[in-house]
PDB file of C-alpha atoms and ligand atoms in Angstrom:
ATOM      1  CA  MET T   1       0.000   0.000   0.000  1.00 95.00           C
ATOM      2  CA  TYR T   2       1.412   3.360  -1.075  1.00 98.00           C
ATOM      3  CA  ILE T   3       1.570   5.964   1.718  1.00 98.00           C
ATOM      4  CA  GLY T   4       2.798   9.445   0.895  1.00 98.00           C
ATOM      5  CA  ARG T   5       2.899  12.651   2.848  1.00 98.00           C
ATOM      6  CA  PHE T   6       3.332  16.410   2.793  1.00 98.00           C
ATOM      7  CA  ALA T   7       5.212  17.662   5.845  1.00 98.00           C
ATOM      8  CA  PRO T   8       5.277  21.464   6.038  1.00 97.00           C
ATOM      9  CA  SER T   9       7.029  23.410   8.779  1.00 95.00           C
ATOM     10  CA  PRO T  10       4.482  25.994   9.935  1.00 96.00           C
ATOM     11  CA  THR T  11       6.840  28.961   9.768  1.00 93.00           C
ATOM     12  CA  GLY T  12       4.445  31.003   7.614  1.00 92.00           C
ATOM     13  CA  PRO T  13       1.606  30.635   5.103  1.00 92.00           C
ATOM     14  CA  LEU T  14       1.777  28.300   2.120  1.00 94.00           C
ATOM     15  CA  HIS T  15       3.609  29.947  -0.803  1.00 91.00           C
ATOM     16  CA  ALA T  16       4.182  28.994  -4.426  1.00 90.00           C
ATOM     17  CA  GLY T  17       7.239  26.888  -3.504  1.00 91.00           C
ATOM     18  CA  SER T  18       5.554  24.838  -0.802  1.00 94.00           C
ATOM     19  CA  LEU T  19       2.509  24.366  -3.040  1.00 96.00           C
ATOM     20  CA  VAL T  20       4.724  22.667  -5.642  1.00 97.00           C
ATOM     21  CA  ALA T  21       5.921  20.138  -3.031  1.00 97.00           C
ATOM     22  CA  ALA T  22       2.354  19.567  -1.795  1.00 98.00           C
ATOM     23  CA  LEU T  23       1.049  19.143  -5.339  1.00 98.00           C
ATOM     24  CA  ALA T  24       3.763  16.686  -6.378  1.00 98.00           C
ATOM     25  CA  SER T  25       3.282  14.522  -3.285  1.00 98.00           C
ATOM     26  CA  TYR T  26      -0.493  14.557  -3.735  1.00 98.00           C
ATOM     27  CA  LEU T  27      -0.324  13.700  -7.442  1.00 98.00           C
ATOM     28  CA  ASP T  28       2.054  10.834  -6.771  1.00 98.00           C
ATOM     29  CA  ALA T  29      -0.168   9.417  -4.016  1.00 98.00           C
ATOM     30  CA  ARG T  30      -3.335   9.702  -6.092  1.00 98.00           C
ATOM     31  CA  SER T  31      -1.824   8.255  -9.233  1.00 97.00           C
ATOM     32  CA  ASN T  32      -0.551   5.298  -7.188  1.00 97.00           C
ATOM     33  CA  ARG T  33      -4.041   4.862  -5.628  1.00 97.00           C
ATOM     34  CA  GLY T  34      -2.386   5.481  -2.277  1.00 98.00           C
ATOM     35  CA  HIS T  35      -2.947   7.457   0.886  1.00 98.00           C
ATOM     36  CA  TRP T  36      -1.706  11.010   1.327  1.00 98.00           C
ATOM     37  CA  LEU T  37      -1.045  12.336   4.824  1.00 98.00           C
ATOM     38  CA  ILE T  38      -0.376  15.815   6.153  1.00 98.00           C
ATOM     39  CA  ARG T  39       2.175  16.090   8.950  1.00 98.00           C
ATOM     40  CA  ILE T  40       2.819  19.412  10.663  1.00 98.00           C
ATOM     41  CA  GLU T  41       6.523  19.762  11.466  1.00 97.00           C
ATOM     42  CA  ASP T  42       6.175  22.169  14.359  1.00 96.00           C
ATOM     43  CA  ILE T  43       9.095  20.779  16.281  1.00 92.00           C
ATOM     44  CA  ASP T  44      11.115  23.969  16.312  1.00 89.00           C
ATOM     45  CA  GLU T  45       9.024  26.178  18.554  1.00 84.00           C
ATOM     46  CA  ALA T  46      11.265  29.151  17.916  1.00 84.00           C
ATOM     47  CA  ARG T  47      10.400  29.117  14.200  1.00 87.00           C
ATOM     48  CA  THR T  48       6.765  28.089  14.488  1.00 89.00           C
ATOM     49  CA  VAL T  49       4.298  30.883  13.739  1.00 90.00           C
ATOM     50  CA  ALA T  50       0.956  30.791  15.558  1.00 88.00           C
ATOM     51  CA  SER T  51      -1.933  29.777  13.290  1.00 93.00           C
ATOM     52  CA  ALA T  52       0.346  29.153  10.279  1.00 95.00           C
ATOM     53  CA  ALA T  53      -0.420  25.417  10.441  1.00 97.00           C
ATOM     54  CA  GLU T  54      -4.199  25.982  10.375  1.00 96.00           C
ATOM     55  CA  HIS T  55      -3.727  28.391   7.498  1.00 95.00           C
ATOM     56  CA  ILE T  56      -1.711  25.810   5.533  1.00 96.00           C
ATOM     57  CA  ILE T  57      -4.279  23.063   6.194  1.00 97.00           C
ATOM     58  CA  GLN T  58      -7.153  25.323   5.103  1.00 96.00           C
ATOM     59  CA  THR T  59      -5.338  26.495   1.985  1.00 96.00           C
ATOM     60  CA  LEU T  60      -4.621  22.911   0.954  1.00 97.00           C
ATOM     61  CA  ALA T  61      -8.287  22.032   1.510  1.00 97.00           C
ATOM     62  CA  ALA T  62      -9.389  25.000  -0.601  1.00 95.00           C
ATOM     63  CA  LEU T  63      -7.255  23.553  -3.402  1.00 97.00           C
ATOM     64  CA  GLY T  64      -8.771  20.078  -2.977  1.00 97.00           C
ATOM     65  CA  MET T  65      -6.018  18.414  -0.896  1.00 98.00           C
ATOM     66  CA  ARG T  66      -7.105  16.813   2.374  1.00 98.00           C
ATOM     67  CA  SER T  67      -5.192  14.366   4.570  1.00 98.00           C
ATOM     68  CA  ASP T  68      -6.424  10.764   4.261  1.00 98.00           C
ATOM     69  CA  GLY T  69      -5.686  10.173   7.930  1.00 95.00           C
ATOM     70  CA  GLU T  70      -5.335  12.105  11.129  1.00 97.00           C
ATOM     71  CA  ILE T  71      -2.883  14.992  10.885  1.00 98.00           C
ATOM     72  CA  LEU T  72       0.239  14.306  12.923  1.00 98.00           C
ATOM     73  CA  TRP T  73       1.788  17.210  14.859  1.00 97.00           C
ATOM     74  CA  GLN T  74       5.455  16.773  15.700  1.00 97.00           C
ATOM     75  CA  SER T  75       5.153  18.908  18.837  1.00 95.00           C
ATOM     76  CA  THR T  76       3.123  16.086  20.418  1.00 96.00           C
ATOM     77  CA  ARG T  77       5.743  13.429  19.784  1.00 97.00           C
ATOM     78  CA  GLN T  78       8.665  14.221  22.067  1.00 95.00           C
ATOM     79  CA  GLU T  79       8.509  10.805  23.737  1.00 97.00           C
ATOM     80  CA  ARG T  80       8.797   8.977  20.445  1.00 98.00           C
ATOM     81  CA  TYR T  81      11.860  10.973  19.447  1.00 98.00           C
ATOM     82  CA  ASN T  82      13.367  10.375  22.851  1.00 97.00           C
ATOM     83  CA  ALA T  83      12.792   6.621  22.525  1.00 98.00           C
ATOM     84  CA  ALA T  84      14.492   6.525  19.109  1.00 98.00           C
ATOM     85  CA  PHE T  85      17.349   8.606  20.434  1.00 98.00           C
ATOM     86  CA  ASN T  86      17.825   6.188  23.342  1.00 98.00           C
ATOM     87  CA  GLN T  87      17.733   3.265  20.939  1.00 98.00           C
ATOM     88  CA  LEU T  88      20.798   4.697  19.198  1.00 98.00           C
ATOM     89  CA  GLY T  89      22.898   4.065  22.319  1.00 96.00           C
ATOM     90  CA  ASN T  90      26.611   4.505  21.706  1.00 95.00           C
ATOM     91  CA  ALA T  91      26.061   5.786  18.211  1.00 97.00           C
ATOM     92  CA  VAL T  92      25.329   9.188  19.784  1.00 98.00           C
ATOM     93  CA  TYR T  93      27.579  11.311  21.942  1.00 97.00           C
ATOM     94  CA  ALA T  94      27.441  14.606  23.810  1.00 97.00           C
ATOM     95  CA  CYS T  95      29.174  17.548  22.187  1.00 96.00           C
ATOM     96  CA  ALA T  96      30.330  20.663  24.002  1.00 95.00           C
ATOM     97  CA  CYS T  97      31.428  22.651  20.960  1.00 93.00           C
ATOM     98  CA  SER T  98      29.870  25.985  20.148  1.00 89.00           C
ATOM     99  CA  ARG T  99      29.178  26.977  16.552  1.00 84.00           C
ATOM    100  CA  ARG T 100      32.077  29.378  16.838  1.00 81.00           C
ATOM    101  CA  GLU T 101      34.517  26.695  17.918  1.00 81.00           C
ATOM    102  CA  ILE T 102      33.458  24.464  15.036  1.00 81.00           C
ATOM    103  CA  ALA T 103      33.763  27.316  12.532  1.00 74.00           C
ATOM    104  CA  ASP T 104      37.206  28.209  13.942  1.00 71.00           C
ATOM    105  CA  SER T 105      38.456  24.672  13.452  1.00 70.00           C
ATOM    106  CA  ARG T 106      38.560  25.515   9.714  1.00 59.00           C
ATOM    107  CA  VAL T 107      37.518  22.129   8.466  1.00 58.00           C
ATOM    108  CA  SER T 108      35.806  22.002   5.108  1.00 62.00           C
ATOM    109  CA  MET T 109      32.141  22.782   4.553  1.00 63.00           C
ATOM    110  CA  ALA T 110      29.401  20.167   4.618  1.00 64.00           C
ATOM    111  CA  SER T 111      27.084  19.792   1.624  1.00 62.00           C
ATOM    112  CA  ASP T 112      24.485  22.010   3.303  1.00 64.00           C
ATOM    113  CA  GLY T 113      26.980  24.821   3.868  1.00 62.00           C
ATOM    114  CA  ALA T 114      27.527  24.108   7.565  1.00 68.00           C
ATOM    115  CA  ALA T 115      31.044  23.419   8.787  1.00 72.00           C
ATOM    116  CA  ILE T 116      31.819  19.700   8.960  1.00 87.00           C
ATOM    117  CA  TYR T 117      32.184  18.738  12.578  1.00 90.00           C
ATOM    118  CA  PRO T 118      35.873  18.063  13.280  1.00 89.00           C
ATOM    119  CA  GLY T 119      35.118  15.316  15.808  1.00 91.00           C
ATOM    120  CA  THR T 120      36.443  17.172  18.845  1.00 92.00           C
ATOM    121  CA  CYS T 121      34.073  15.474  21.334  1.00 95.00           C
ATOM    122  CA  ARG T 122      33.866  12.128  19.540  1.00 94.00           C
ATOM    123  CA  HIS T 123      35.881  10.286  22.151  1.00 93.00           C
ATOM    124  CA  GLY T 124      34.448  12.026  25.191  1.00 93.00           C
ATOM    125  CA  LEU T 125      34.271  15.530  26.581  1.00 93.00           C
ATOM    126  CA  ALA T 126      37.457  17.215  27.678  1.00 89.00           C
ATOM    127  CA  PRO T 127      37.521  17.881  31.444  1.00 92.00           C
ATOM    128  CA  GLY T 128      35.372  20.799  32.486  1.00 92.00           C
ATOM    129  CA  ARG T 129      33.436  20.922  29.211  1.00 93.00           C
ATOM    130  CA  VAL T 130      29.639  20.966  29.420  1.00 92.00           C
ATOM    131  CA  PRO T 131      27.444  19.017  26.942  1.00 93.00           C
ATOM    132  CA  ARG T 132      25.432  21.255  24.626  1.00 93.00           C
ATOM    133  CA  ALA T 133      24.163  19.123  21.762  1.00 95.00           C
ATOM    134  CA  TRP T 134      24.064  15.422  20.907  1.00 97.00           C
ATOM    135  CA  ARG T 135      25.539  14.102  17.690  1.00 97.00           C
ATOM    136  CA  VAL T 136      25.373  10.805  15.869  1.00 98.00           C
ATOM    137  CA  ARG T 137      28.641   9.249  14.738  1.00 97.00           C
ATOM    138  CA  VAL T 138      28.956   8.644  11.002  1.00 97.00           C
ATOM    139  CA  PRO T 139      31.172   5.762   9.827  1.00 97.00           C
ATOM    140  CA  ASP T 140      34.848   6.611   9.346  1.00 94.00           C
ATOM    141  CA  ALA T 141      36.173   7.621   5.948  1.00 91.00           C
ATOM    142  CA  ASN T 142      37.726   4.185   5.358  1.00 92.00           C
ATOM    143  CA  ASP T 143      34.468   2.333   6.193  1.00 95.00           C
ATOM    144  CA  SER T 144      32.338   1.438   3.144  1.00 94.00           C
ATOM    145  CA  GLN T 145      29.164   2.164   5.174  1.00 95.00           C
ATOM    146  CA  THR T 146      29.978   5.856   4.978  1.00 96.00           C
ATOM    147  CA  LEU T 147      28.951   5.956   1.318  1.00 97.00           C
ATOM    148  CA  ILE T 148      25.166   6.284   1.064  1.00 97.00           C
ATOM    149  CA  GLN T 149      23.550   5.806  -2.322  1.00 97.00           C
ATOM    150  CA  PHE T 150      19.944   5.902  -3.422  1.00 98.00           C
ATOM    151  CA  HIS T 151      17.934   6.186  -6.591  1.00 97.00           C
ATOM    152  CA  ASP T 152      15.759   9.270  -6.782  1.00 97.00           C
ATOM    153  CA  ARG T 153      12.785   8.964  -9.138  1.00 96.00           C
ATOM    154  CA  TRP T 154      13.405  12.481 -10.498  1.00 96.00           C
ATOM    155  CA  GLN T 155      17.087  13.173  -9.869  1.00 96.00           C
ATOM    156  CA  GLY T 156      18.563   9.725 -10.619  1.00 97.00           C
ATOM    157  CA  LEU T 157      21.437   8.207  -8.648  1.00 97.00           C
ATOM    158  CA  ILE T 158      22.431  10.245  -5.610  1.00 97.00           C
ATOM    159  CA  GLU T 159      25.413   9.388  -3.475  1.00 96.00           C
ATOM    160  CA  GLU T 160      27.167  11.017  -0.608  1.00 95.00           C
ATOM    161  CA  ASN T 161      30.151  10.184   1.510  1.00 95.00           C
ATOM    162  CA  LEU T 162      28.993  10.981   5.026  1.00 96.00           C
ATOM    163  CA  ALA T 163      32.469  11.131   6.555  1.00 94.00           C
ATOM    164  CA  ALA T 164      33.812  13.453   3.857  1.00 92.00           C
ATOM    165  CA  HIS T 165      30.780  15.673   3.215  1.00 92.00           C
ATOM    166  CA  VAL T 166      28.574  15.654   6.283  1.00 92.00           C
ATOM    167  CA  GLY T 167      30.409  14.578   9.434  1.00 94.00           C
ATOM    168  CA  ASP T 168      28.835  13.619  12.752  1.00 96.00           C
ATOM    169  CA  PHE T 169      25.511  15.486  12.766  1.00 95.00           C
ATOM    170  CA  VAL T 170      23.282  16.863  15.485  1.00 95.00           C
ATOM    171  CA  LEU T 171      20.204  14.934  16.633  1.00 97.00           C
ATOM    172  CA  LYS T 172      19.434  16.952  19.738  1.00 96.00           C
ATOM    173  CA  ARG T 173      20.195  20.617  19.484  1.00 93.00           C
ATOM    174  CA  ALA T 174      21.870  22.902  21.994  1.00 92.00           C
ATOM    175  CA  ASP T 175      18.532  24.709  22.479  1.00 91.00           C
ATOM    176  CA  GLY T 176      16.993  21.393  23.573  1.00 91.00           C
ATOM    177  CA  PHE T 177      14.906  20.793  20.420  1.00 93.00           C
ATOM    178  CA  TRP T 178      15.077  17.564  18.446  1.00 96.00           C
ATOM    179  CA  ALA T 179      16.720  17.957  15.065  1.00 95.00           C
ATOM    180  CA  TYR T 180      14.583  17.714  11.937  1.00 95.00           C
ATOM    181  CA  GLN T 181      16.636  14.722  10.707  1.00 97.00           C
ATOM    182  CA  LEU T 182      15.647  12.556  13.672  1.00 98.00           C
ATOM    183  CA  ALA T 183      11.999  13.608  13.850  1.00 98.00           C
ATOM    184  CA  VAL T 184      11.386  13.112  10.138  1.00 98.00           C
ATOM    185  CA  VAL T 185      12.884   9.604  10.141  1.00 98.00           C
ATOM    186  CA  VAL T 186      10.916   8.486  13.203  1.00 98.00           C
ATOM    187  CA  ASP T 187       7.639   9.867  11.869  1.00 98.00           C
ATOM    188  CA  ASP T 188       7.990   8.560   8.330  1.00 98.00           C
ATOM    189  CA  ALA T 189       8.681   5.081   9.700  1.00 98.00           C
ATOM    190  CA  GLU T 190       5.852   5.155  12.204  1.00 98.00           C
ATOM    191  CA  GLN T 191       3.340   6.438   9.664  1.00 98.00           C
ATOM    192  CA  GLY T 192       4.388   3.684   7.262  1.00 98.00           C
ATOM    193  CA  VAL T 193       5.400   6.190   4.593  1.00 98.00           C
ATOM    194  CA  THR T 194       6.505   4.299   1.483  1.00 98.00           C
ATOM    195  CA  ASP T 195       7.147   7.279  -0.774  1.00 98.00           C
ATOM    196  CA  ILE T 196       8.639  10.661   0.022  1.00 98.00           C
ATOM    197  CA  VAL T 197       8.018  13.361  -2.563  1.00 98.00           C
ATOM    198  CA  ARG T 198       9.377  16.806  -1.656  1.00 97.00           C
ATOM    199  CA  GLY T 199      11.554  19.701  -2.816  1.00 95.00           C
ATOM    200  CA  ALA T 200      15.107  19.152  -4.026  1.00 95.00           C
ATOM    201  CA  ASP T 201      16.416  21.463  -1.296  1.00 92.00           C
ATOM    202  CA  LEU T 202      16.033  18.409   0.962  1.00 94.00           C
ATOM    203  CA  LEU T 203      18.082  16.128  -1.286  1.00 93.00           C
ATOM    204  CA  GLU T 204      21.217  16.629   0.768  1.00 90.00           C
ATOM    205  CA  SER T 205      19.341  15.692   3.958  1.00 95.00           C
ATOM    206  CA  THR T 206      18.235  12.397   2.477  1.00 97.00           C
ATOM    207  CA  THR T 207      21.520  10.550   2.871  1.00 97.00           C
ATOM    208  CA  ARG T 208      21.572  11.458   6.570  1.00 97.00           C
ATOM    209  CA  GLN T 209      18.004  10.226   6.886  1.00 98.00           C
ATOM    210  CA  ILE T 210      18.836   6.929   5.170  1.00 98.00           C
ATOM    211  CA  TYR T 211      21.761   6.488   7.537  1.00 98.00           C
ATOM    212  CA  LEU T 212      19.476   7.018  10.553  1.00 98.00           C
ATOM    213  CA  GLN T 213      16.891   4.610   9.099  1.00 98.00           C
ATOM    214  CA  ARG T 214      19.605   1.949   8.927  1.00 98.00           C
ATOM    215  CA  LEU T 215      20.749   2.576  12.504  1.00 98.00           C
ATOM    216  CA  LEU T 216      17.177   2.391  13.776  1.00 98.00           C
ATOM    217  CA  GLY T 217      16.247  -0.681  11.710  1.00 98.00           C
ATOM    218  CA  PHE T 218      13.644   1.139   9.568  1.00 98.00           C
ATOM    219  CA  SER T 219      13.111   0.454   5.905  1.00 97.00           C
ATOM    220  CA  THR T 220      14.039   3.156   3.414  1.00 98.00           C
ATOM    221  CA  PRO T 221      11.163   4.672   1.433  1.00 98.00           C
ATOM    222  CA  ARG T 222      11.369   5.561  -2.250  1.00 98.00           C
ATOM    223  CA  TYR T 223      12.260   9.184  -2.965  1.00 98.00           C
ATOM    224  CA  LEU T 224      11.316  11.745  -5.567  1.00 98.00           C
ATOM    225  CA  HIS T 225      12.726  15.265  -5.199  1.00 97.00           C
ATOM    226  CA  VAL T 226      11.129  17.914  -7.397  1.00 97.00           C
ATOM    227  CA  PRO T 227      13.092  21.012  -8.459  1.00 93.00           C
ATOM    228  CA  ALA T 228      12.804  23.755  -5.853  1.00 86.00           C
ATOM    229  CA  VAL T 229      11.079  26.965  -6.910  1.00 85.00           C
ATOM    230  CA  VAL T 230      13.464  29.928  -6.957  1.00 80.00           C
ATOM    231  CA  ASN T 231      12.807  33.669  -7.130  1.00 82.00           C
ATOM    232  CA  ASP T 232      14.362  36.009  -9.703  1.00 78.00           C
ATOM    233  CA  ARG T 233      17.497  36.259  -7.556  1.00 82.00           C
ATOM    234  CA  GLY T 234      17.901  32.493  -7.800  1.00 80.00           C
ATOM    235  CA  GLU T 235      17.036  31.974  -4.108  1.00 82.00           C
ATOM    236  CA  LYS T 236      14.747  29.170  -2.983  1.00 80.00           C
ATOM    237  CA  LEU T 237      11.298  30.572  -2.193  1.00 78.00           C
ATOM    238  CA  SER T 238      10.837  30.677   1.547  1.00 79.00           C
ATOM    239  CA  LYS T 239       9.644  33.002   4.221  1.00 73.00           C
ATOM    240  CA  GLN T 240      13.252  34.156   4.680  1.00 76.00           C
ATOM    241  CA  THR T 241      13.594  35.120   1.020  1.00 78.00           C
ATOM    242  CA  GLY T 242      10.308  37.024   1.123  1.00 74.00           C
ATOM    243  CA  ALA T 243       7.958  34.546  -0.606  1.00 78.00           C
ATOM    244  CA  GLN T 244       4.408  35.899  -0.769  1.00 83.00           C
ATOM    245  CA  PRO T 245       1.526  33.887   0.711  1.00 85.00           C
ATOM    246  CA  LEU T 246      -0.349  31.975  -1.928  1.00 87.00           C
ATOM    247  CA  ASP T 247      -3.417  33.719  -3.308  1.00 83.00           C
ATOM    248  CA  VAL T 248      -6.188  31.132  -3.296  1.00 83.00           C
ATOM    249  CA  GLY T 249      -8.743  33.621  -4.586  1.00 88.00           C
ATOM    250  CA  ASN T 250      -8.075  31.879  -7.899  1.00 92.00           C
ATOM    251  CA  PRO T 251      -7.355  28.233  -7.017  1.00 94.00           C
ATOM    252  CA  ILE T 252      -7.211  26.980 -10.611  1.00 96.00           C
ATOM    253  CA  LYS T 253      -4.565  29.551 -11.510  1.00 95.00           C
ATOM    254  CA  ALA T 254      -2.451  28.648  -8.450  1.00 95.00           C
ATOM    255  CA  LEU T 255      -2.688  24.943  -9.281  1.00 97.00           C
ATOM    256  CA  ILE T 256      -1.874  25.427 -12.978  1.00 96.00           C
ATOM    257  CA  GLU T 257       1.223  27.469 -12.126  1.00 95.00           C
ATOM    258  CA  ALA T 258       2.465  24.849  -9.675  1.00 96.00           C
ATOM    259  CA  ALA T 259       1.770  22.086 -12.223  1.00 97.00           C
ATOM    260  CA  ALA T 260       3.714  24.003 -14.885  1.00 96.00           C
ATOM    261  CA  HIS T 261       6.712  24.087 -12.570  1.00 94.00           C
ATOM    262  CA  LEU T 262       6.533  20.286 -12.443  1.00 96.00           C
ATOM    263  CA  GLY T 263       6.536  20.197 -16.237  1.00 96.00           C
ATOM    264  CA  LEU T 264       2.870  19.199 -16.599  1.00 97.00           C
ATOM    265  CA  THR T 265       1.511  20.542 -19.857  1.00 94.00           C
ATOM    266  CA  LEU T 266      -2.275  20.040 -19.316  1.00 95.00           C
ATOM    267  CA  SER T 267      -3.832  19.726 -22.763  1.00 92.00           C
ATOM    268  CA  HIS T 268      -6.323  22.560 -22.107  1.00 95.00           C
ATOM    269  CA  THR T 269      -7.148  24.990 -19.296  1.00 96.00           C
ATOM    270  CA  PRO T 270      -9.323  23.143 -16.774  1.00 97.00           C
ATOM    271  CA  SER T 271     -12.584  24.889 -15.964  1.00 96.00           C
ATOM    272  CA  SER T 272     -12.844  23.609 -12.394  1.00 96.00           C
ATOM    273  CA  VAL T 273     -10.574  22.409  -9.583  1.00 96.00           C
ATOM    274  CA  ASP T 274     -12.002  18.896 -10.037  1.00 97.00           C
ATOM    275  CA  GLU T 275     -11.165  18.913 -13.721  1.00 98.00           C
ATOM    276  CA  PHE T 276      -7.642  20.114 -12.902  1.00 98.00           C
ATOM    277  CA  TRP T 277      -7.135  17.099 -10.629  1.00 98.00           C
ATOM    278  CA  THR T 278      -8.437  14.612 -13.155  1.00 97.00           C
ATOM    279  CA  MET T 279      -6.115  15.949 -15.841  1.00 98.00           C
ATOM    280  CA  ALA T 280      -3.062  16.417 -13.630  1.00 98.00           C
ATOM    281  CA  ILE T 281      -3.308  12.984 -11.977  1.00 98.00           C
ATOM    282  CA  LEU T 282      -3.542  11.286 -15.363  1.00 96.00           C
ATOM    283  CA  GLU T 283      -0.567  13.193 -16.730  1.00 97.00           C
ATOM    284  CA  TRP T 284       1.522  12.460 -13.639  1.00 97.00           C
ATOM    285  CA  GLU T 285       0.581   8.799 -13.789  1.00 96.00           C
ATOM    286  CA  GLN T 286       1.684   8.552 -17.415  1.00 94.00           C
ATOM    287  CA  ARG T 287       4.989  10.172 -16.582  1.00 93.00           C
ATOM    288  CA  PHE T 288       5.969   8.599 -13.276  1.00 90.00           C
ATOM    289  CA  VAL T 289       3.884   5.537 -12.609  1.00 86.00           C
ATOM    290  CA  ARG T 290       3.491   3.679 -15.886  1.00 71.00           C
ATOM    291  CA  ILE T 291       7.205   3.401 -16.532  1.00 57.00           C
TER     292      ILE T 291
HETATM  293  N1  LIG E 301       9.302  20.260   7.157  1.00 72.10           N
HETATM  294  C1  LIG E 301      10.221  20.291   6.052  1.00 72.10           C
HETATM  295  C2  LIG E 301      10.088  21.606   5.317  1.00 72.10           C
HETATM  296  O1  LIG E 301       9.052  22.217   5.365  1.00 72.10           O
HETATM  297  C3  LIG E 301       9.962  19.223   5.038  1.00 72.10           C
HETATM  298  C4  LIG E 301      10.245  17.893   5.547  1.00 72.10           C
HETATM  299  C5  LIG E 301      10.157  16.775   4.541  1.00 72.10           C
HETATM  300  O2  LIG E 301       9.377  16.835   3.583  1.00 72.10           O
HETATM  301  O3  LIG E 301      10.859  15.809   4.767  1.00 72.10           O
HETATM  302  O4  LIG E 301      11.040  22.023   4.689  1.00 72.10           O
END
């Protein structure tokens, strides 16, 4: 049974970029006759904006996308993340380093632009140092397990050497919040998600997530990462780069624009939201399912 999901962080209203991810995940679930779930990733309370989640859920509904099961809220799941974290045992260790100390160690940059952790606290804290965050150990550079490969249904073969390009990464942050990487892996496994369809900005997180799935004994879902929507300065649309909330006054127009970004041609302009879905699901199915 296919289970897909859309997992927005409620840091602001839905915008054209997040709609593309929602649309792609919904089309893939529908064309596979599967379930589509909404999960609200409100784990980072500092970034969560009051009522943004409700706004996102309502906007999706106005466009015809409703969760096939109960909506899961990450803020309610601390115990589950804690249990997974405990299950990791010696694979995790306390780290006392500040961002500044890591930056000053002048190691190379990780694939997401962060400094690769130099491993200072890997073998225990130096005397007098206080734990701040918790990191998971990645396999050493000479260990074949450090190379993670997967096939992405849009992007093709993706591979990353965790030791060389990522380094030991944080699972529990210095501010006490669980890291996205841990929460997403625990939730996808528990919800039985078989297919993850999301924006390509998360491609570089995927190898870390596959590594955690292996450590926790979870199966790895299939992946499809759609091109991220960028603004005219080439920046990914997000609240930080000033993306405007989606105007759902004209739902068909919003849906057609998002579909065009995914390369759907739609043989004619649909006259209703229902007609849009019929056409778009069929076109998606021909492109991604019947292959
Ligand atoms: N919450 C993440 C975001 O909004 C997406 C997580 C995911 O799809 O895995 O960027």
